[in-house]
PDB file of C-alpha atoms and ligand atoms in Angstrom:
ATOM      1  CA  UNK W 236       3.115  25.451 -42.942  1.00 59.00           C
ATOM      2  CA  UNK W 237       4.241  26.521 -46.379  1.00 68.00           C
ATOM      3  CA  UNK W 238       1.167  27.266 -48.589  1.00 59.00           C
ATOM      4  CA  UNK W 239       2.624  25.232 -51.493  1.00 64.00           C
ATOM      5  CA  UNK W 240       2.195  22.101 -49.347  1.00 74.00           C
ATOM      6  CA  UNK W 241      -1.562  22.164 -49.978  1.00 75.00           C
ATOM      7  CA  UNK W 242      -0.837  21.199 -53.563  1.00 86.00           C
ATOM      8  CA  UNK W 243       2.388  19.259 -53.220  1.00 96.00           C
ATOM      9  CA  UNK W 244       2.043  16.052 -51.211  1.00 96.00           C
ATOM     10  CA  UNK W 245       5.754  15.231 -51.374  1.00 96.00           C
ATOM     11  CA  UNK W 246       6.626  18.492 -49.621  1.00 97.00           C
ATOM     12  CA  UNK W 247       3.816  17.903 -47.149  1.00 97.00           C
ATOM     13  CA  UNK W 248       5.148  14.458 -46.188  1.00 98.00           C
ATOM     14  CA  UNK W 249       8.716  15.743 -45.909  1.00 97.00           C
ATOM     15  CA  UNK W 250       7.418  18.356 -43.460  1.00 95.00           C
ATOM     16  CA  UNK W 251       5.154  15.900 -41.593  1.00 96.00           C
ATOM     17  CA  UNK W 252       7.812  13.220 -40.986  1.00 97.00           C
ATOM     18  CA  UNK W 253       8.740  12.925 -37.299  1.00 97.00           C
ATOM     19  CA  UNK W 254      10.931  10.563 -35.330  1.00 98.00           C
ATOM     20  CA  UNK W 255       8.517   8.369 -33.375  1.00 98.00           C
ATOM     21  CA  UNK W 256       9.882   6.112 -30.642  1.00 98.00           C
ATOM     22  CA  UNK W 257       6.761   4.376 -29.319  1.00 98.00           C
ATOM     23  CA  UNK W 258       4.261   2.350 -31.362  1.00 98.00           C
ATOM     24  CA  UNK W 259       0.841   0.704 -31.093  1.00 98.00           C
ATOM     25  CA  UNK W 260       0.300  -3.057 -31.564  1.00 97.00           C
ATOM     26  CA  UNK W 261      -1.296  -2.522 -34.999  1.00 98.00           C
ATOM     27  CA  UNK W 262       0.580  -4.612 -37.562  1.00 98.00           C
ATOM     28  CA  UNK W 263       2.076  -3.132 -40.750  1.00 98.00           C
ATOM     29  CA  UNK W 264       0.608  -4.710 -43.892  1.00 98.00           C
ATOM     30  CA  UNK W 265       2.847  -6.616 -46.277  1.00 98.00           C
ATOM     31  CA  UNK W 266       1.724  -4.190 -49.004  1.00 98.00           C
ATOM     32  CA  UNK W 267       2.908  -1.132 -47.027  1.00 98.00           C
ATOM     33  CA  UNK W 268       6.182  -2.854 -46.181  1.00 98.00           C
ATOM     34  CA  UNK W 269       6.863  -3.656 -49.830  1.00 98.00           C
ATOM     35  CA  UNK W 270       5.952  -0.084 -50.816  1.00 98.00           C
ATOM     36  CA  UNK W 271       8.446   1.525 -48.441  1.00 99.00           C
ATOM     37  CA  UNK W 272      11.190  -0.962 -49.339  1.00 99.00           C
ATOM     38  CA  UNK W 273      10.613  -0.250 -53.025  1.00 98.00           C
ATOM     39  CA  UNK W 274      10.793   3.507 -52.322  1.00 98.00           C
ATOM     40  CA  UNK W 275      14.104   2.985 -50.505  1.00 99.00           C
ATOM     41  CA  UNK W 276      15.471   1.021 -53.446  1.00 98.00           C
ATOM     42  CA  UNK W 277      14.556   3.876 -55.845  1.00 98.00           C
ATOM     43  CA  UNK W 278      17.081   6.230 -54.194  1.00 98.00           C
ATOM     44  CA  UNK W 279      20.098   7.532 -56.095  1.00 98.00           C
ATOM     45  CA  UNK W 280      23.231   5.480 -55.437  1.00 97.00           C
ATOM     46  CA  UNK W 281      26.873   5.984 -56.368  1.00 94.00           C
ATOM     47  CA  UNK W 282      27.558   4.289 -59.710  1.00 91.00           C
ATOM     48  CA  UNK W 283      23.946   3.047 -59.479  1.00 94.00           C
ATOM     49  CA  UNK W 284      25.427   0.224 -57.429  1.00 93.00           C
ATOM     50  CA  UNK W 285      22.508   0.027 -54.942  1.00 96.00           C
ATOM     51  CA  UNK W 286      25.036  -1.049 -52.347  1.00 95.00           C
ATOM     52  CA  UNK W 287      22.399  -1.532 -49.638  1.00 97.00           C
ATOM     53  CA  UNK W 288      20.661  -4.419 -47.993  1.00 97.00           C
ATOM     54  CA  UNK W 289      17.419  -4.227 -46.012  1.00 98.00           C
ATOM     55  CA  UNK W 290      16.773  -6.875 -43.393  1.00 98.00           C
ATOM     56  CA  UNK W 291      13.156  -7.013 -42.211  1.00 98.00           C
ATOM     57  CA  UNK W 292      12.835  -8.309 -38.650  1.00 98.00           C
ATOM     58  CA  UNK W 293       9.515  -9.347 -37.071  1.00 98.00           C
ATOM     59  CA  UNK W 294       8.067 -11.656 -34.439  1.00 97.00           C
ATOM     60  CA  UNK W 295      10.416 -13.547 -32.131  1.00 98.00           C
ATOM     61  CA  UNK W 296      13.542 -12.424 -33.986  1.00 98.00           C
ATOM     62  CA  UNK W 297      12.596  -8.794 -33.271  1.00 98.00           C
ATOM     63  CA  UNK W 298      12.125  -9.591 -29.566  1.00 98.00           C
ATOM     64  CA  UNK W 299      15.569 -11.243 -29.592  1.00 98.00           C
ATOM     65  CA  UNK W 300      17.116  -8.115 -31.114  1.00 98.00           C
ATOM     66  CA  UNK W 301      15.504  -5.892 -28.451  1.00 98.00           C
ATOM     67  CA  UNK W 302      16.795  -8.235 -25.719  1.00 98.00           C
ATOM     68  CA  UNK W 303      20.294  -8.192 -27.228  1.00 98.00           C
ATOM     69  CA  UNK W 304      20.359  -4.369 -27.293  1.00 98.00           C
ATOM     70  CA  UNK W 305      19.040  -4.167 -23.726  1.00 97.00           C
ATOM     71  CA  UNK W 306      21.629  -6.645 -22.461  1.00 97.00           C
ATOM     72  CA  UNK W 307      24.548  -4.847 -24.154  1.00 97.00           C
ATOM     73  CA  UNK W 308      23.419  -1.412 -22.879  1.00 98.00           C
ATOM     74  CA  UNK W 309      24.887  -2.245 -19.456  1.00 96.00           C
ATOM     75  CA  UNK W 310      28.404  -2.354 -20.993  1.00 97.00           C
ATOM     76  CA  UNK W 311      28.311   1.354 -21.901  1.00 97.00           C
ATOM     77  CA  UNK W 312      28.575   4.530 -19.809  1.00 97.00           C
ATOM     78  CA  UNK W 313      25.316   6.201 -18.816  1.00 94.00           C
ATOM     79  CA  UNK W 314      24.437   8.464 -21.792  1.00 96.00           C
ATOM     80  CA  UNK W 315      25.010   5.708 -24.361  1.00 98.00           C
ATOM     81  CA  UNK W 316      23.368   3.091 -22.110  1.00 98.00           C
ATOM     82  CA  UNK W 317      20.245   5.254 -21.748  1.00 98.00           C
ATOM     83  CA  UNK W 318      19.977   5.736 -25.531  1.00 98.00           C
ATOM     84  CA  UNK W 319      20.518   2.012 -26.146  1.00 98.00           C
ATOM     85  CA  UNK W 320      17.753   1.122 -23.650  1.00 98.00           C
ATOM     86  CA  UNK W 321      15.456   3.654 -25.334  1.00 98.00           C
ATOM     87  CA  UNK W 322      16.303   2.064 -28.693  1.00 98.00           C
ATOM     88  CA  UNK W 323      15.520  -1.401 -27.281  1.00 98.00           C
ATOM     89  CA  UNK W 324      12.101  -0.144 -26.125  1.00 98.00           C
ATOM     90  CA  UNK W 325      11.362   1.276 -29.600  1.00 98.00           C
ATOM     91  CA  UNK W 326      12.408  -2.012 -31.235  1.00 98.00           C
ATOM     92  CA  UNK W 327      10.203  -3.934 -28.817  1.00 98.00           C
ATOM     93  CA  UNK W 328       7.143  -1.775 -29.340  1.00 98.00           C
ATOM     94  CA  UNK W 329       7.261  -1.541 -33.166  1.00 98.00           C
ATOM     95  CA  UNK W 330       5.677  -4.417 -35.122  1.00 98.00           C
ATOM     96  CA  UNK W 331       8.509  -4.359 -37.690  1.00 98.00           C
ATOM     97  CA  UNK W 332      12.147  -3.318 -37.661  1.00 98.00           C
ATOM     98  CA  UNK W 333      14.179  -2.719 -40.807  1.00 98.00           C
ATOM     99  CA  UNK W 334      17.955  -2.889 -40.499  1.00 98.00           C
ATOM    100  CA  UNK W 335      20.018  -1.283 -43.259  1.00 98.00           C
ATOM    101  CA  UNK W 336      23.547  -2.429 -44.074  1.00 97.00           C
ATOM    102  CA  UNK W 337      25.964  -1.438 -46.813  1.00 96.00           C
ATOM    103  CA  UNK W 338      27.077  -4.389 -48.876  1.00 93.00           C
ATOM    104  CA  UNK W 339      30.645  -3.257 -49.644  1.00 87.00           C
ATOM    105  CA  UNK W 340      30.066  -4.165 -53.329  1.00 85.00           C
ATOM    106  CA  UNK W 341      30.783  -0.609 -54.492  1.00 82.00           C
ATOM    107  CA  UNK W 342      34.097  -0.667 -52.626  1.00 81.00           C
ATOM    108  CA  UNK W 343      35.230  -3.785 -54.513  1.00 76.00           C
ATOM    109  CA  UNK W 344      33.811  -2.707 -57.875  1.00 77.00           C
ATOM    110  CA  UNK W 345      34.907   0.958 -57.689  1.00 77.00           C
ATOM    111  CA  UNK W 346      38.479   0.262 -56.603  1.00 76.00           C
ATOM    112  CA  UNK W 347      39.038  -1.846 -59.732  1.00 76.00           C
ATOM    113  CA  UNK W 348      37.241   0.651 -61.967  1.00 79.00           C
ATOM    114  CA  UNK W 349      38.884   3.896 -60.833  1.00 81.00           C
ATOM    115  CA  UNK W 350      42.418   2.482 -60.400  1.00 83.00           C
ATOM    116  CA  UNK W 351      43.287   4.865 -57.551  1.00 84.00           C
ATOM    117  CA  UNK W 352      45.361   3.878 -54.501  1.00 86.00           C
ATOM    118  CA  UNK W 353      43.670   1.310 -52.315  1.00 83.00           C
ATOM    119  CA  UNK W 354      43.547   3.473 -49.182  1.00 86.00           C
ATOM    120  CA  UNK W 355      42.007   6.489 -50.945  1.00 88.00           C
ATOM    121  CA  UNK W 356      39.599   4.246 -52.868  1.00 88.00           C
ATOM    122  CA  UNK W 357      38.429   2.609 -49.635  1.00 89.00           C
ATOM    123  CA  UNK W 358      37.754   5.985 -47.990  1.00 92.00           C
ATOM    124  CA  UNK W 359      35.991   7.277 -51.129  1.00 92.00           C
ATOM    125  CA  UNK W 360      33.762   4.291 -51.801  1.00 92.00           C
ATOM    126  CA  UNK W 361      32.964   3.674 -48.150  1.00 93.00           C
ATOM    127  CA  UNK W 362      31.718   7.277 -47.979  1.00 95.00           C
ATOM    128  CA  UNK W 363      29.761   6.857 -51.235  1.00 95.00           C
ATOM    129  CA  UNK W 364      28.112   3.704 -49.839  1.00 95.00           C
ATOM    130  CA  UNK W 365      27.124   5.504 -46.640  1.00 97.00           C
ATOM    131  CA  UNK W 366      25.705   8.449 -48.612  1.00 98.00           C
ATOM    132  CA  UNK W 367      23.776   6.129 -50.950  1.00 97.00           C
ATOM    133  CA  UNK W 368      22.235   4.197 -48.063  1.00 98.00           C
ATOM    134  CA  UNK W 369      21.359   7.445 -46.256  1.00 98.00           C
ATOM    135  CA  UNK W 370      19.416   8.513 -49.370  1.00 98.00           C
ATOM    136  CA  UNK W 371      17.619   5.152 -49.394  1.00 98.00           C
ATOM    137  CA  UNK W 372      16.750   5.473 -45.697  1.00 98.00           C
ATOM    138  CA  UNK W 373      15.333   8.972 -46.166  1.00 98.00           C
ATOM    139  CA  UNK W 374      13.196   7.697 -49.081  1.00 98.00           C
ATOM    140  CA  UNK W 375      11.914   4.943 -46.797  1.00 99.00           C
ATOM    141  CA  UNK W 376      11.074   7.391 -43.993  1.00 98.00           C
ATOM    142  CA  UNK W 377       9.202   9.767 -46.312  1.00 98.00           C
ATOM    143  CA  UNK W 378       7.337   6.922 -48.043  1.00 98.00           C
ATOM    144  CA  UNK W 379       6.348   5.552 -44.626  1.00 98.00           C
ATOM    145  CA  UNK W 380       5.062   8.982 -43.552  1.00 98.00           C
ATOM    146  CA  UNK W 381       2.988   9.211 -46.743  1.00 98.00           C
ATOM    147  CA  UNK W 382       1.272   5.924 -45.761  1.00 98.00           C
ATOM    148  CA  UNK W 383       0.535   7.082 -42.214  1.00 98.00           C
ATOM    149  CA  UNK W 384       3.348   4.969 -40.761  1.00 98.00           C
ATOM    150  CA  UNK W 385       5.758   6.127 -38.069  1.00 98.00           C
ATOM    151  CA  UNK W 386       9.509   5.514 -37.995  1.00 98.00           C
ATOM    152  CA  UNK W 387      12.699   6.436 -36.202  1.00 98.00           C
ATOM    153  CA  UNK W 388      16.267   6.193 -37.507  1.00 98.00           C
ATOM    154  CA  UNK W 389      18.312   4.584 -34.718  1.00 98.00           C
ATOM    155  CA  UNK W 390      22.003   5.313 -35.166  1.00 98.00           C
ATOM    156  CA  UNK W 391      22.992   4.476 -31.584  1.00 98.00           C
ATOM    157  CA  UNK W 392      23.187   0.779 -32.443  1.00 98.00           C
ATOM    158  CA  UNK W 393      26.394   1.590 -34.326  1.00 98.00           C
ATOM    159  CA  UNK W 394      28.002   1.163 -30.882  1.00 98.00           C
ATOM    160  CA  UNK W 395      27.233  -2.560 -31.094  1.00 98.00           C
ATOM    161  CA  UNK W 396      27.368  -2.851 -34.870  1.00 97.00           C
ATOM    162  CA  UNK W 397      29.284  -6.130 -35.018  1.00 97.00           C
ATOM    163  CA  UNK W 398      26.651  -7.909 -32.923  1.00 97.00           C
ATOM    164  CA  UNK W 399      23.812  -6.371 -34.961  1.00 97.00           C
ATOM    165  CA  UNK W 400      25.437  -7.477 -38.246  1.00 97.00           C
ATOM    166  CA  UNK W 401      26.030 -10.973 -36.844  1.00 97.00           C
ATOM    167  CA  UNK W 402      22.398 -11.135 -35.681  1.00 96.00           C
ATOM    168  CA  UNK W 403      21.261 -10.334 -39.236  1.00 95.00           C
ATOM    169  CA  UNK W 404      23.723 -12.744 -40.831  1.00 95.00           C
ATOM    170  CA  UNK W 405      25.356  -9.818 -42.673  1.00 94.00           C
ATOM    171  CA  UNK W 406      28.835  -9.939 -41.103  1.00 94.00           C
ATOM    172  CA  UNK W 407      30.535  -8.876 -44.347  1.00 92.00           C
ATOM    173  CA  UNK W 408      28.440  -5.690 -44.563  1.00 94.00           C
ATOM    174  CA  UNK W 409      28.713  -2.313 -42.863  1.00 95.00           C
ATOM    175  CA  UNK W 410      26.132  -1.134 -40.327  1.00 97.00           C
ATOM    176  CA  UNK W 411      23.959   1.826 -41.391  1.00 97.00           C
ATOM    177  CA  UNK W 412      20.750   2.064 -39.355  1.00 98.00           C
ATOM    178  CA  UNK W 413      18.003   0.299 -37.464  1.00 98.00           C
ATOM    179  CA  UNK W 414      14.498   1.596 -38.229  1.00 98.00           C
ATOM    180  CA  UNK W 415      11.463   0.555 -36.176  1.00 98.00           C
ATOM    181  CA  UNK W 416       8.289   0.919 -38.280  1.00 99.00           C
ATOM    182  CA  UNK W 417       4.681   0.962 -37.075  1.00 98.00           C
ATOM    183  CA  UNK W 418       1.849   3.245 -36.014  1.00 98.00           C
ATOM    184  CA  UNK W 419       2.585   6.055 -33.563  1.00 98.00           C
ATOM    185  CA  UNK W 420       1.226   5.514 -30.057  1.00 97.00           C
ATOM    186  CA  UNK W 421       0.939   9.318 -29.815  1.00 90.00           C
ATOM    187  CA  UNK W 422       1.593  12.194 -32.212  1.00 86.00           C
ATOM    188  CA  UNK W 423       5.257  13.191 -32.403  1.00 80.00           C
ATOM    189  CA  UNK W 424       6.152  16.595 -31.012  1.00 86.00           C
ATOM    190  CA  UNK W 425       7.879  18.680 -33.666  1.00 91.00           C
ATOM    191  CA  UNK W 426      11.397  19.504 -32.479  1.00 95.00           C
ATOM    192  CA  UNK W 427      12.586  23.039 -32.965  1.00 96.00           C
ATOM    193  CA  UNK W 428      14.547  23.292 -36.223  1.00 96.00           C
ATOM    194  CA  UNK W 429      16.992  26.051 -37.041  1.00 97.00           C
ATOM    195  CA  UNK W 430      15.571  27.986 -39.981  1.00 97.00           C
ATOM    196  CA  UNK W 431      17.044  26.803 -43.267  1.00 96.00           C
ATOM    197  CA  UNK W 432      18.135  30.347 -44.065  1.00 97.00           C
ATOM    198  CA  UNK W 433      20.825  29.965 -41.390  1.00 97.00           C
ATOM    199  CA  UNK W 434      22.249  26.924 -43.191  1.00 97.00           C
ATOM    200  CA  UNK W 435      22.478  28.445 -46.651  1.00 98.00           C
ATOM    201  CA  UNK W 436      25.239  30.579 -48.106  1.00 97.00           C
ATOM    202  CA  UNK W 437      24.598  32.178 -51.485  1.00 97.00           C
ATOM    203  CA  UNK W 438      27.517  32.847 -53.816  1.00 97.00           C
ATOM    204  CA  UNK W 439      26.478  34.862 -56.909  1.00 96.00           C
TER     205      UNK W 439
HETATM  206  C1  FMN L 596      21.939   9.488 -38.480  1.00 80.92           C
HETATM  207  C2  FMN L 596      20.849   9.581 -37.444  1.00 80.92           C
HETATM  208  C3  FMN L 596      20.949   8.865 -36.278  1.00 80.92           C
HETATM  209  C4  FMN L 596      19.930   8.926 -35.311  1.00 80.92           C
HETATM  210  N1  FMN L 596      20.016   8.135 -34.207  1.00 80.92           N
HETATM  211  C5  FMN L 596      19.026   8.157 -33.292  1.00 80.92           C
HETATM  212  C6  FMN L 596      19.076   7.279 -32.171  1.00 80.92           C
HETATM  213  O1  FMN L 596      19.989   6.492 -32.004  1.00 80.92           O
HETATM  214  N2  FMN L 596      18.058   7.326 -31.278  1.00 80.92           N
HETATM  215  C7  FMN L 596      16.983   8.175 -31.446  1.00 80.92           C
HETATM  216  O2  FMN L 596      16.086   8.157 -30.598  1.00 80.92           O
HETATM  217  N3  FMN L 596      16.900   8.999 -32.517  1.00 80.92           N
HETATM  218  C8  FMN L 596      17.886   9.006 -33.438  1.00 80.92           C
HETATM  219  N4  FMN L 596      17.801   9.810 -34.556  1.00 80.92           N
HETATM  220  C9  FMN L 596      16.631  10.696 -34.730  1.00 80.92           C
HETATM  221  C10 FMN L 596      16.950  12.143 -34.355  1.00 80.92           C
HETATM  222  O3  FMN L 596      17.045  12.252 -32.950  1.00 80.92           O
HETATM  223  C11 FMN L 596      15.835  13.048 -34.913  1.00 80.92           C
HETATM  224  O4  FMN L 596      15.854  12.981 -36.317  1.00 80.92           O
HETATM  225  C12 FMN L 596      15.989  14.504 -34.497  1.00 80.92           C
HETATM  226  O5  FMN L 596      15.834  14.641 -33.106  1.00 80.92           O
HETATM  227  C13 FMN L 596      14.978  15.423 -35.198  1.00 80.92           C
HETATM  228  O6  FMN L 596      13.646  14.983 -34.988  1.00 80.92           O
HETATM  229  P1  FMN L 596      12.698  14.638 -36.238  1.00 80.92           P
HETATM  230  O7  FMN L 596      13.279  13.409 -36.886  1.00 80.92           O
HETATM  231  O8  FMN L 596      11.340  14.383 -35.651  1.00 80.92           O
HETATM  232  O9  FMN L 596      12.723  15.796 -37.178  1.00 80.92           O
HETATM  233  C14 FMN L 596      18.802   9.767 -35.528  1.00 80.92           C
HETATM  234  C15 FMN L 596      18.696  10.483 -36.724  1.00 80.92           C
HETATM  235  C16 FMN L 596      19.697  10.376 -37.684  1.00 80.92           C
HETATM  236  C17 FMN L 596      19.542  11.119 -38.995  1.00 80.92           C
END
């Protein structure tokens, strides 16, 4: 652990965050939920458009989502099917699931504003929306960690994104992520990370 993390709680929580795929039955308080959603909404976003939507799923609706994912898993070849079934188990075990979608508002707004060709504008603003929502998701994950909550970013549901969007009533949006939130049933094992020095190139 980096010694500066003793003083700096933000760095500590960034380091402590783990993907957790199995949760206890302990509910997540409304206060904690609002705190992590607020943290997500504080993220930087292209043109400050906040082109994200968070759908909070609990109770029977959450069970329905898990059942939907489990049922659809059978339509995919083995590796994807296994990951989808794992995702369904995580959704089932977590007390809350937050689904993130991009609204597409930046695409409409930016295309008019920048007056560049439609095809290039679509590619540009779609990418900016994805990057903005990714920043919001990371804020949410770090905020959750700081409150002792566990999370996992499930991207595999992209394979059935139309059904997920329909389930949420957000058909006009673009799928970003499904995030089960709860308390870890056991401590997450830290995966081996390539040292950051390998990822950095210095040009002086
Ligand atoms: C864009 C994205 C998609 C991911 N999709 C999945 C997924 O579908 N299922 C899953 O179990 N984990 C998923 N993860 C979590 C990664 O497997 C995890 O971040 C990685 O193994 C490193 O572990 P850590 O998060 O504990 O550092 C995803 C993470 C990201 C950023």
